[in-house]
Tab-separated table of C-alpha atoms in Angstrom:
chain	number	residue	atom	x	y	z
A	1	UNK	CA	80.767	63.318	93.242
A	2	UNK	CA	80.831	64.397	89.649
A	3	UNK	CA	84.215	66.018	90.091
A	4	UNK	CA	85.842	62.820	91.224
A	5	UNK	CA	84.013	60.517	88.841
A	6	UNK	CA	86.995	60.298	86.533
A	7	UNK	CA	89.299	59.436	89.380
A	8	UNK	CA	87.327	56.757	91.155
A	9	UNK	CA	89.549	53.694	91.376
A	10	UNK	CA	88.220	50.435	89.991
A	11	UNK	CA	86.745	48.175	92.651
A	12	UNK	CA	85.296	44.692	92.362
A	13	UNK	CA	81.655	44.488	93.344
A	14	UNK	CA	78.607	42.344	92.768
A	15	UNK	CA	76.043	45.111	92.460
A	16	UNK	CA	75.035	46.143	89.013
A	17	UNK	CA	75.805	49.799	89.444
A	18	UNK	CA	79.283	49.415	90.876
A	19	UNK	CA	82.510	49.320	89.009
A	20	UNK	CA	83.968	46.107	87.662
A	21	UNK	CA	87.718	46.010	87.262
A	22	UNK	CA	88.677	46.715	83.702
A	23	UNK	CA	92.095	46.609	82.139
A	24	UNK	CA	95.268	45.762	84.064
A	25	UNK	CA	96.842	48.246	86.443
A	26	UNK	CA	94.639	50.621	88.388
A	27	UNK	CA	94.702	53.841	86.476
A	28	UNK	CA	93.710	57.113	88.114
A	29	UNK	CA	92.207	58.236	84.857
A	30	UNK	CA	89.879	55.233	84.533
A	31	UNK	CA	86.211	55.852	85.213
A	32	UNK	CA	85.046	52.311	85.546
A	33	UNK	CA	81.360	52.842	85.501
A	34	UNK	CA	78.781	55.523	85.367
A	35	UNK	CA	76.278	55.187	88.165
A	36	UNK	CA	73.904	57.777	86.805
A	37	UNK	CA	75.809	60.772	88.085
A	38	UNK	CA	77.222	62.280	84.979
A	39	UNK	CA	76.754	65.697	83.512
A	40	UNK	CA	78.289	67.695	80.687
A	41	UNK	CA	81.285	68.697	82.722
A	42	UNK	CA	82.229	65.228	83.893
A	43	UNK	CA	81.747	63.753	80.437
A	44	UNK	CA	83.856	66.525	78.909
A	45	UNK	CA	86.483	65.959	81.567
A	46	UNK	CA	86.608	62.247	80.779
A	47	UNK	CA	86.933	62.976	77.092
A	48	UNK	CA	89.788	65.433	77.563
A	49	UNK	CA	91.667	63.466	80.168
A	50	UNK	CA	91.703	60.095	78.458
A	51	UNK	CA	93.710	59.290	75.366
A	52	UNK	CA	91.144	56.647	74.476
A	53	UNK	CA	87.705	56.296	76.000
A	54	UNK	CA	84.764	54.137	75.009
A	55	UNK	CA	81.224	55.109	76.014
A	56	UNK	CA	78.745	52.276	75.983
A	57	UNK	CA	75.736	50.536	77.436
A	58	UNK	CA	76.305	48.147	80.277
A	59	UNK	CA	76.356	44.575	79.071
A	60	UNK	CA	76.515	45.628	75.434
A	61	UNK	CA	78.455	43.046	73.479
A	62	UNK	CA	79.537	45.449	70.739
A	63	UNK	CA	81.185	47.533	73.441
A	64	UNK	CA	83.063	44.402	74.390
A	65	UNK	CA	84.179	44.030	70.762
A	66	UNK	CA	85.596	47.559	70.647
A	67	UNK	CA	87.349	47.096	73.959
A	68	UNK	CA	88.881	43.760	72.962
A	69	UNK	CA	90.085	45.146	69.683
A	70	UNK	CA	91.733	48.141	71.333
A	71	UNK	CA	93.252	45.953	74.049
A	72	UNK	CA	94.724	43.740	71.361
A	73	UNK	CA	96.442	46.769	69.874
A	74	UNK	CA	98.100	47.658	73.157
A	75	UNK	CA	95.602	50.304	74.204
A	76	UNK	CA	94.033	50.333	77.654
A	77	UNK	CA	90.851	52.219	76.870
A	78	UNK	CA	88.838	53.829	79.613
A	79	UNK	CA	85.340	52.388	79.671
A	80	UNK	CA	82.293	54.393	80.684
A	81	UNK	CA	79.072	52.412	80.717
A	82	UNK	CA	75.516	53.484	81.453
A	83	UNK	CA	72.546	51.384	82.409
A	84	UNK	CA	70.111	50.691	79.659
A	85	UNK	CA	67.225	51.717	81.901
A	86	UNK	CA	65.672	55.125	81.883
A	87	UNK	CA	66.976	57.683	79.497
A	88	UNK	CA	70.623	57.489	80.528
A	89	UNK	CA	71.633	56.375	77.084
A	90	UNK	CA	69.776	59.215	75.365
A	91	UNK	CA	71.218	61.707	77.823
A	92	UNK	CA	74.751	60.461	77.323
A	93	UNK	CA	74.404	60.490	73.533
A	94	UNK	CA	73.098	64.040	73.707
A	95	UNK	CA	76.120	65.128	75.726
A	96	UNK	CA	78.548	63.278	73.484
A	97	UNK	CA	77.029	64.885	70.389
A	98	UNK	CA	77.422	68.292	71.975
A	99	UNK	CA	81.027	67.627	72.911
A	100	UNK	CA	82.085	65.786	69.801
A	101	UNK	CA	79.919	67.306	67.129
A	102	UNK	CA	77.858	65.311	64.651
A	103	UNK	CA	79.739	62.325	63.282
A	104	UNK	CA	80.837	62.232	59.672
A	105	UNK	CA	77.980	61.408	57.365
A	106	UNK	CA	75.335	63.244	59.396
A	107	UNK	CA	74.217	60.061	61.121
A	108	UNK	CA	73.069	60.056	64.706
A	109	UNK	CA	75.543	58.827	67.291
A	110	UNK	CA	74.957	55.318	68.595
A	111	UNK	CA	76.620	53.540	71.474
A	112	UNK	CA	79.375	52.429	71.664
A	113	UNK	CA	81.132	55.719	70.916
A	114	UNK	CA	84.908	56.105	70.934
A	115	UNK	CA	86.830	59.302	71.627
A	116	UNK	CA	90.556	59.376	70.846
A	117	UNK	CA	92.841	62.197	71.906
A	118	UNK	CA	89.873	64.213	73.133
A	119	UNK	CA	88.086	64.082	69.779
A	120	UNK	CA	85.092	62.133	68.591
A	121	UNK	CA	86.341	59.144	66.624
A	122	UNK	CA	83.181	57.193	65.911
A	123	UNK	CA	81.519	53.848	66.520
A	124	UNK	CA	82.457	50.237	65.916
A	125	UNK	CA	82.024	50.766	62.150
A	126	UNK	CA	84.764	53.347	62.026
A	127	UNK	CA	87.020	51.428	64.398
A	128	UNK	CA	86.890	48.358	62.161
A	129	UNK	CA	87.240	50.315	58.908
A	130	UNK	CA	90.246	52.323	60.089
A	131	UNK	CA	91.858	49.277	61.629
A	132	UNK	CA	91.682	47.390	58.323
A	133	UNK	CA	92.930	50.362	56.320
A	134	UNK	CA	95.853	50.771	58.731
A	135	UNK	CA	94.854	54.252	59.829
A	136	UNK	CA	93.805	53.407	63.391
A	137	UNK	CA	97.162	52.583	64.969
A	138	UNK	CA	98.884	55.843	63.883
A	139	UNK	CA	95.923	57.820	65.239
A	140	UNK	CA	96.141	55.979	68.552
A	141	UNK	CA	99.885	56.473	68.693
A	142	UNK	CA	99.568	60.177	68.017
A	143	UNK	CA	97.018	60.511	70.800
A	144	UNK	CA	99.376	58.755	73.208
A	145	UNK	CA	96.937	55.888	73.673
A	146	UNK	CA	99.341	53.078	72.904
A	147	UNK	CA	101.150	51.555	75.852
A	148	UNK	CA	103.603	49.624	73.700
B	1	UNK	CA	52.307	18.217	58.831
B	2	UNK	CA	51.480	19.874	55.597
B	3	UNK	CA	51.922	23.513	56.528
B	4	UNK	CA	53.795	25.621	54.007
B	5	UNK	CA	56.727	25.664	56.415
B	6	UNK	CA	57.056	21.897	56.318
B	7	UNK	CA	56.799	21.762	52.569
B	8	UNK	CA	59.343	24.445	52.178
B	9	UNK	CA	61.847	22.999	54.587
B	10	UNK	CA	61.498	19.448	53.300
B	11	UNK	CA	61.758	20.320	49.661
B	12	UNK	CA	64.547	22.763	50.291
B	13	UNK	CA	66.480	19.938	51.879
B	14	UNK	CA	65.816	17.942	48.754
B	15	UNK	CA	67.018	20.828	46.694
B	16	UNK	CA	70.249	20.957	48.601
B	17	UNK	CA	70.806	17.276	49.023
B	18	UNK	CA	69.707	15.836	45.714
B	19	UNK	CA	71.293	18.080	43.159
B	20	UNK	CA	72.610	15.188	41.125
B	21	UNK	CA	69.146	14.451	39.815
B	22	UNK	CA	68.982	18.027	38.682
B	23	UNK	CA	72.425	17.886	37.036
B	24	UNK	CA	71.209	14.742	35.292
B	25	UNK	CA	68.124	16.391	33.872
B	26	UNK	CA	69.868	19.534	32.674
B	27	UNK	CA	72.768	17.730	31.084
B	28	UNK	CA	70.263	15.815	28.979
B	29	UNK	CA	69.457	19.139	27.430
B	30	UNK	CA	72.966	19.417	25.902
B	31	UNK	CA	73.842	15.831	25.393
B	32	UNK	CA	71.947	13.241	23.430
B	33	UNK	CA	74.038	10.427	24.844
B	34	UNK	CA	73.199	8.014	27.592
B	35	UNK	CA	72.034	9.256	30.936
B	36	UNK	CA	74.652	8.603	33.594
B	37	UNK	CA	73.500	6.565	36.551
B	38	UNK	CA	73.674	7.752	40.123
B	39	UNK	CA	77.256	7.321	41.277
B	40	UNK	CA	80.067	9.756	41.996
B	41	UNK	CA	82.413	8.114	39.504
B	42	UNK	CA	79.840	8.684	36.792
B	43	UNK	CA	79.496	12.277	37.936
B	44	UNK	CA	83.234	12.776	37.438
B	45	UNK	CA	83.123	11.095	34.011
B	46	UNK	CA	80.197	13.306	33.143
B	47	UNK	CA	82.092	16.387	34.167
B	48	UNK	CA	85.023	15.339	32.005
B	49	UNK	CA	82.706	14.807	29.073
B	50	UNK	CA	81.311	18.239	29.565
B	51	UNK	CA	84.770	19.738	29.796
B	52	UNK	CA	85.763	18.167	26.511
B	53	UNK	CA	82.551	19.158	24.827
B	54	UNK	CA	82.886	21.037	21.607
B	55	UNK	CA	83.049	24.758	21.962
B	56	UNK	CA	80.402	25.284	19.343
B	57	UNK	CA	77.793	23.426	21.342
B	58	UNK	CA	78.767	25.427	24.376
B	59	UNK	CA	78.763	28.660	22.455
B	60	UNK	CA	75.277	28.024	21.170
B	61	UNK	CA	74.027	27.167	24.639
B	62	UNK	CA	75.211	30.383	26.162
B	63	UNK	CA	72.875	33.293	25.855
B	64	UNK	CA	74.751	36.007	27.692
B	65	UNK	CA	75.252	39.158	25.771
B	66	UNK	CA	78.649	40.228	26.993
B	67	UNK	CA	81.078	41.262	24.327
B	68	UNK	CA	83.911	38.935	25.305
B	69	UNK	CA	84.500	35.524	23.835
B	70	UNK	CA	82.718	32.895	25.936
B	71	UNK	CA	84.670	29.911	24.678
B	72	UNK	CA	86.963	29.739	27.643
B	73	UNK	CA	84.050	29.229	30.050
B	74	UNK	CA	83.771	25.758	31.418
B	75	UNK	CA	80.449	23.903	31.320
B	76	UNK	CA	80.494	23.560	35.117
B	77	UNK	CA	79.405	27.210	35.183
B	78	UNK	CA	76.293	26.274	33.267
B	79	UNK	CA	75.540	23.621	35.844
B	80	UNK	CA	76.051	26.164	38.592
B	81	UNK	CA	73.692	28.535	36.822
B	82	UNK	CA	71.018	25.891	36.566
B	83	UNK	CA	71.397	25.050	40.225
B	84	UNK	CA	70.928	28.697	41.036
B	85	UNK	CA	67.964	28.989	38.700
B	86	UNK	CA	66.341	26.020	40.334
B	87	UNK	CA	66.847	27.604	43.747
B	88	UNK	CA	65.246	30.769	42.488
B	89	UNK	CA	62.271	29.017	40.936
B	90	UNK	CA	61.782	27.028	44.075
B	91	UNK	CA	61.790	30.095	46.272
B	92	UNK	CA	59.286	31.680	43.922
B	93	UNK	CA	57.043	28.625	44.140
B	94	UNK	CA	57.195	28.788	47.917
B	95	UNK	CA	56.178	32.420	47.811
B	96	UNK	CA	53.214	31.627	45.591
B	97	UNK	CA	52.083	28.779	47.805
B	98	UNK	CA	51.741	30.951	50.891
B	99	UNK	CA	48.065	31.465	51.649
B	100	UNK	CA	48.293	34.687	53.599
B	101	UNK	CA	49.234	38.282	52.870
B	102	UNK	CA	52.821	39.240	52.118
B	103	UNK	CA	53.504	40.874	55.462
B	104	UNK	CA	52.387	38.008	57.632
B	105	UNK	CA	55.254	36.400	59.444
B	106	UNK	CA	54.702	32.682	59.109
B	107	UNK	CA	56.404	31.343	62.171
B	108	UNK	CA	56.442	27.801	63.315
B	109	UNK	CA	59.050	25.585	64.852
B	110	UNK	CA	58.775	22.049	63.609
B	111	UNK	CA	60.463	20.008	66.263
B	112	UNK	CA	61.041	16.787	64.374
B	113	UNK	CA	62.802	18.327	61.398
B	114	UNK	CA	66.518	18.907	61.827
B	115	UNK	CA	66.434	22.074	59.758
B	116	UNK	CA	63.394	23.552	61.433
B	117	UNK	CA	63.036	27.157	60.500
B	118	UNK	CA	60.672	30.024	60.200
B	119	UNK	CA	59.789	31.654	56.924
B	120	UNK	CA	58.756	35.150	56.154
B	121	UNK	CA	58.426	37.155	52.975
B	122	UNK	CA	61.697	39.018	53.645
B	123	UNK	CA	63.581	35.740	53.648
B	124	UNK	CA	61.738	34.339	50.632
B	125	UNK	CA	62.651	37.522	48.800
B	126	UNK	CA	66.270	37.162	49.847
B	127	UNK	CA	66.349	33.583	48.576
B	128	UNK	CA	65.091	34.705	45.190
B	129	UNK	CA	67.532	37.572	44.993
B	130	UNK	CA	70.343	35.305	46.034
B	131	UNK	CA	69.499	32.959	43.179
B	132	UNK	CA	69.906	35.902	40.780
B	133	UNK	CA	73.069	36.907	42.590
B	134	UNK	CA	74.728	33.528	42.080
B	135	UNK	CA	73.803	33.513	38.404
B	136	UNK	CA	75.294	36.929	37.901
B	137	UNK	CA	78.332	35.881	39.918
B	138	UNK	CA	78.941	32.911	37.637
B	139	UNK	CA	78.574	35.110	34.589
B	140	UNK	CA	81.089	37.609	35.979
B	141	UNK	CA	83.561	34.854	36.793
B	142	UNK	CA	83.327	33.699	33.196
B	143	UNK	CA	83.881	37.234	32.014
B	144	UNK	CA	86.935	37.717	34.199
B	145	UNK	CA	88.406	34.453	33.036
B	146	UNK	CA	88.016	35.362	29.367
B	147	UNK	CA	89.261	38.897	29.902
B	148	UNK	CA	92.438	37.719	31.602
B	149	UNK	CA	93.284	35.539	28.608
B	150	UNK	CA	92.469	38.187	26.081
B	151	UNK	CA	94.054	41.588	25.564
B	152	UNK	CA	91.575	44.072	26.887
B	153	UNK	CA	92.094	47.700	27.730
B	154	UNK	CA	92.951	48.820	31.240
B	155	UNK	CA	89.703	50.684	31.414
B	156	UNK	CA	87.663	47.599	30.541
B	157	UNK	CA	89.554	45.549	33.077
B	158	UNK	CA	88.912	48.207	35.708
B	159	UNK	CA	85.206	48.065	34.883
B	160	UNK	CA	85.151	44.311	35.345
B	161	UNK	CA	86.921	44.613	38.676
B	162	UNK	CA	84.594	47.390	39.843
B	163	UNK	CA	81.527	45.406	38.809
B	164	UNK	CA	82.784	42.358	40.600
B	165	UNK	CA	83.437	44.332	43.782
B	166	UNK	CA	80.013	46.037	43.722
B	167	UNK	CA	78.445	42.663	43.206
B	168	UNK	CA	79.818	41.526	46.566
B	169	UNK	CA	78.658	44.771	48.142
B	170	UNK	CA	75.170	44.121	46.735
B	171	UNK	CA	75.139	40.827	48.609
B	172	UNK	CA	76.067	42.552	51.862
B	173	UNK	CA	73.187	44.984	51.331
B	174	UNK	CA	70.775	42.135	50.672
B	175	UNK	CA	71.984	40.412	53.819
B	176	UNK	CA	71.476	43.555	55.903
B	177	UNK	CA	67.818	43.599	54.856
B	178	UNK	CA	67.447	39.865	55.453
B	179	UNK	CA	69.032	40.215	58.899
B	180	UNK	CA	66.158	42.448	59.940
B	181	UNK	CA	63.682	39.860	58.658
B	182	UNK	CA	65.291	36.872	60.380
B	183	UNK	CA	68.837	37.076	61.666
B	184	UNK	CA	68.934	33.392	62.610
B	185	UNK	CA	68.419	32.513	58.976
B	186	UNK	CA	71.705	34.257	58.218
B	187	UNK	CA	73.646	33.002	61.216
B	188	UNK	CA	72.635	29.434	60.308
B	189	UNK	CA	73.791	29.953	56.725
B	190	UNK	CA	70.517	28.599	55.415
B	191	UNK	CA	71.022	30.067	51.947
B	192	UNK	CA	74.420	28.454	51.512
B	193	UNK	CA	75.286	24.953	50.386
B	194	UNK	CA	76.473	22.416	52.947
B	195	UNK	CA	80.223	22.734	52.332
B	196	UNK	CA	79.999	26.537	52.486
B	197	UNK	CA	78.131	26.229	55.764
B	198	UNK	CA	81.031	24.303	57.267
B	199	UNK	CA	83.111	27.464	56.994
B	200	UNK	CA	80.419	29.794	58.313
B	201	UNK	CA	81.450	32.594	60.622
B	202	UNK	CA	78.838	35.098	61.792
B	203	UNK	CA	76.664	34.662	58.722
B	204	UNK	CA	79.323	34.486	56.022
B	205	UNK	CA	82.879	33.704	55.059
B	206	UNK	CA	85.782	34.330	57.419
B	207	UNK	CA	87.864	37.142	55.865
B	208	UNK	CA	91.182	35.884	57.250
B	209	UNK	CA	90.595	32.416	55.743
B	210	UNK	CA	89.847	34.069	52.471
B	211	UNK	CA	93.108	35.968	52.485
B	212	UNK	CA	94.966	32.717	53.157
B	213	UNK	CA	93.318	31.185	50.080
B	214	UNK	CA	93.827	34.220	47.847
B	215	UNK	CA	97.332	35.438	48.600
B	216	UNK	CA	99.253	32.493	47.086
B	217	UNK	CA	97.268	33.023	43.878
B	218	UNK	CA	98.469	36.576	43.529
B	219	UNK	CA	102.203	36.006	42.954
B	220	UNK	CA	104.277	37.882	42.131
B	221	UNK	CA	103.776	40.630	44.690
B	222	UNK	CA	106.187	43.499	45.237
B	223	UNK	CA	107.946	43.758	48.591
B	224	UNK	CA	105.706	46.642	49.551
B	225	UNK	CA	102.631	44.629	48.650
B	226	UNK	CA	103.858	41.690	50.698
B	227	UNK	CA	104.159	43.953	53.757
B	228	UNK	CA	100.742	45.484	53.132
B	229	UNK	CA	99.130	42.078	52.708
B	230	UNK	CA	100.784	40.833	55.882
B	231	UNK	CA	99.456	43.835	57.777
B	232	UNK	CA	96.000	43.253	56.346
B	233	UNK	CA	96.068	39.607	57.388
B	234	UNK	CA	97.001	40.628	60.894
B	235	UNK	CA	94.392	43.392	61.276
B	236	UNK	CA	91.743	41.160	59.769
B	237	UNK	CA	92.544	38.440	62.286
B	238	UNK	CA	92.446	40.930	65.153
B	239	UNK	CA	89.069	42.309	64.102
B	240	UNK	CA	87.716	38.787	63.688
B	241	UNK	CA	88.937	37.795	67.131
B	242	UNK	CA	87.292	40.847	68.678
B	243	UNK	CA	83.991	40.090	66.943
B	244	UNK	CA	84.201	36.420	67.958
B	245	UNK	CA	84.753	37.380	71.561
B	246	UNK	CA	81.780	39.700	71.378
B	247	UNK	CA	79.687	36.842	70.014
B	248	UNK	CA	80.813	34.591	72.870
B	249	UNK	CA	79.737	37.289	75.294
B	250	UNK	CA	76.378	37.547	73.516
B	251	UNK	CA	75.890	33.779	73.809
B	252	UNK	CA	76.663	33.927	77.541
B	253	UNK	CA	74.274	36.822	78.043
B	254	UNK	CA	71.525	35.144	76.066
B	255	UNK	CA	71.957	31.860	77.930
B	256	UNK	CA	71.739	33.712	81.246
B	257	UNK	CA	68.623	35.533	80.107
B	258	UNK	CA	66.877	32.381	78.907
B	259	UNK	CA	67.817	30.468	82.078
B	260	UNK	CA	66.898	33.301	84.469
B	261	UNK	CA	64.700	32.382	87.387
B	262	UNK	CA	63.735	28.840	88.287
B	263	UNK	CA	63.842	26.356	85.456
B	264	UNK	CA	61.030	23.865	85.668
B	265	UNK	CA	58.128	26.070	86.672
B	266	UNK	CA	56.803	26.081	83.143
B	267	UNK	CA	56.231	29.809	83.019
B	268	UNK	CA	58.783	31.794	81.101
B	269	UNK	CA	57.147	34.675	79.280
B	270	UNK	CA	59.324	37.393	80.884
B	271	UNK	CA	62.479	35.483	79.977
B	272	UNK	CA	61.290	35.307	76.375
B	273	UNK	CA	60.661	39.042	76.257
B	274	UNK	CA	64.117	39.820	77.611
B	275	UNK	CA	65.789	37.304	75.333
B	276	UNK	CA	64.127	38.698	72.217
B	277	UNK	CA	65.495	42.138	73.093
B	278	UNK	CA	68.983	40.737	73.463
B	279	UNK	CA	68.755	39.190	70.008
B	280	UNK	CA	68.735	42.644	68.409
B	281	UNK	CA	72.464	42.626	69.107
B	282	UNK	CA	72.867	39.628	66.811
B	283	UNK	CA	71.736	41.779	63.887
B	284	UNK	CA	74.561	44.248	64.651
B	285	UNK	CA	77.042	41.410	64.711
B	286	UNK	CA	76.038	40.156	61.291
B	287	UNK	CA	76.210	43.729	59.998
B	288	UNK	CA	79.648	44.298	61.492
B	289	UNK	CA	80.944	40.978	60.185
B	290	UNK	CA	79.779	41.938	56.685
B	291	UNK	CA	81.311	45.371	57.203
B	292	UNK	CA	84.618	43.654	57.991
B	293	UNK	CA	84.308	41.501	54.854
B	294	UNK	CA	83.640	44.586	52.770
B	295	UNK	CA	86.531	46.560	54.251
B	296	UNK	CA	88.891	43.630	53.745
B	297	UNK	CA	87.922	43.362	50.065
B	298	UNK	CA	88.380	47.100	49.648
B	299	UNK	CA	91.772	47.104	51.278
B	300	UNK	CA	92.916	44.256	49.032
B	301	UNK	CA	91.684	46.301	46.104
B	302	UNK	CA	93.829	49.232	47.257
B	303	UNK	CA	96.928	47.072	47.607
B	304	UNK	CA	96.693	45.252	44.265
B	305	UNK	CA	97.141	46.346	40.666
B	306	UNK	CA	94.131	46.119	38.321
B	307	UNK	CA	95.435	42.897	36.878
B	308	UNK	CA	96.130	41.358	40.264
B	309	UNK	CA	92.694	42.427	41.511
B	310	UNK	CA	91.067	40.762	38.512
B	311	UNK	CA	93.039	37.569	39.158
B	312	UNK	CA	92.140	37.778	42.848
B	313	UNK	CA	88.437	38.223	42.187
B	314	UNK	CA	88.473	35.372	39.701
B	315	UNK	CA	90.244	33.150	42.230
B	316	UNK	CA	87.772	34.147	44.934
B	317	UNK	CA	84.789	33.481	42.708
B	318	UNK	CA	86.041	30.102	41.633
B	319	UNK	CA	86.867	29.158	45.214
B	320	UNK	CA	83.221	29.623	46.166
B	321	UNK	CA	82.128	27.784	43.032
B	322	UNK	CA	84.309	24.862	44.058
B	323	UNK	CA	82.786	24.820	47.527
B	324	UNK	CA	79.310	24.741	45.999
B	325	UNK	CA	80.394	21.969	43.652
B	326	UNK	CA	81.836	20.072	46.626
B	327	UNK	CA	78.414	20.187	48.267
B	328	UNK	CA	76.901	18.601	45.169
B	329	UNK	CA	79.562	15.918	44.897
B	330	UNK	CA	79.236	15.146	48.555
B	331	UNK	CA	75.478	14.800	48.301
B	332	UNK	CA	75.726	12.370	45.419
B	333	UNK	CA	78.361	10.078	46.881
B	334	UNK	CA	77.274	6.409	47.341
B	335	UNK	CA	75.579	5.671	50.657
B	336	UNK	CA	76.103	2.532	52.759
B	337	UNK	CA	73.216	0.106	52.138
B	338	UNK	CA	70.832	0.090	55.130
């Protein structure tokens, strides 16, 4: 199951653990939702195989902000969301820290977390700051994340 | 009801909505002439009188110790300072009236008052600090105005610009602390005057609106600057839209949480618990909105020359002063007889 996590096609569903369609065209690289089955390897795989991926908590509105902003720039970011029950969030953050390293400024990682071009980019703070300074779009372009 | 909350809310409304009486009293301090009666026309005449007032009288009245010539400062700044002082003193009085220990959160929704609110020491502290902040802001605006008419060194101008920028950043820091105390206080714009509140967006000014106001004041801009400013306007708008959409989502989520289960049973403790958790997200939104405001100011600073930045900051400062003045004028306009 973990192997194919990244390749599960988006499917509409009413249960809380199933995928909700995100973005436009079905994309083999989209992992629509985590359902609790994620480990270091699958997370690493998602990070390396997606030009832009956003890790977040299900239902988190700040995650929605990051996604909307990236969509507006012509990026179709992969979304990976965990339930806010149990220690899924802590586990995911632990894995992301291991993969991405500590973020600049020695602060702890907090969801939502964005990876661009296989590297840790940061949270909503950094997305907004780099967007305003004009640095974000070139980074996205270089990573091949822009569709336009 | 005579709880501290009621007193505070009622008299704060008076503070906001009856500033003309205050202007009246303070003006008497500088002017031995007749006391204007309560009408907007008289307010305007009064303002004109103040504007034409001799510079000596003004000079004597000003006690700031900055090294630049204060003569160019308009008396309206003094009025603004007094308004701010009054706000500060009032907040202090409220603090002193509270019967319980500093840390106690004095909550209480007063249904019949339109501006029902809760008070806690974090907010009272913010109100006081904000009073200081506005005073300092008015002083800095004065300083910028004088400096731009005089011939000061580049270094001194840079210092003024840097101080002005950090002053805004101080406000964002104060707001971050206040957001933890009571985020609804910020999202309702309780510390702002009524006209400022009309323009409220996630607890503050809308950066894209600000750029629209500022940019025409900055002519002439080089071609490169024009492009950079255009790009900034666009990215600012995009970030704002994303944050607004996030806020809409938060509203939907909160409404769902509050309305969960059967409405009408009269028992809703679990819904309250869930809803309170969701409200933590609102704090992040206010923080991110302020972060956007800060980044926008910083990017403008990068694009502009020292001189343009000084002009921009002066324009920005006076724009907010005008909005505050508008609130006062509006409050003192004649009312229809009952």
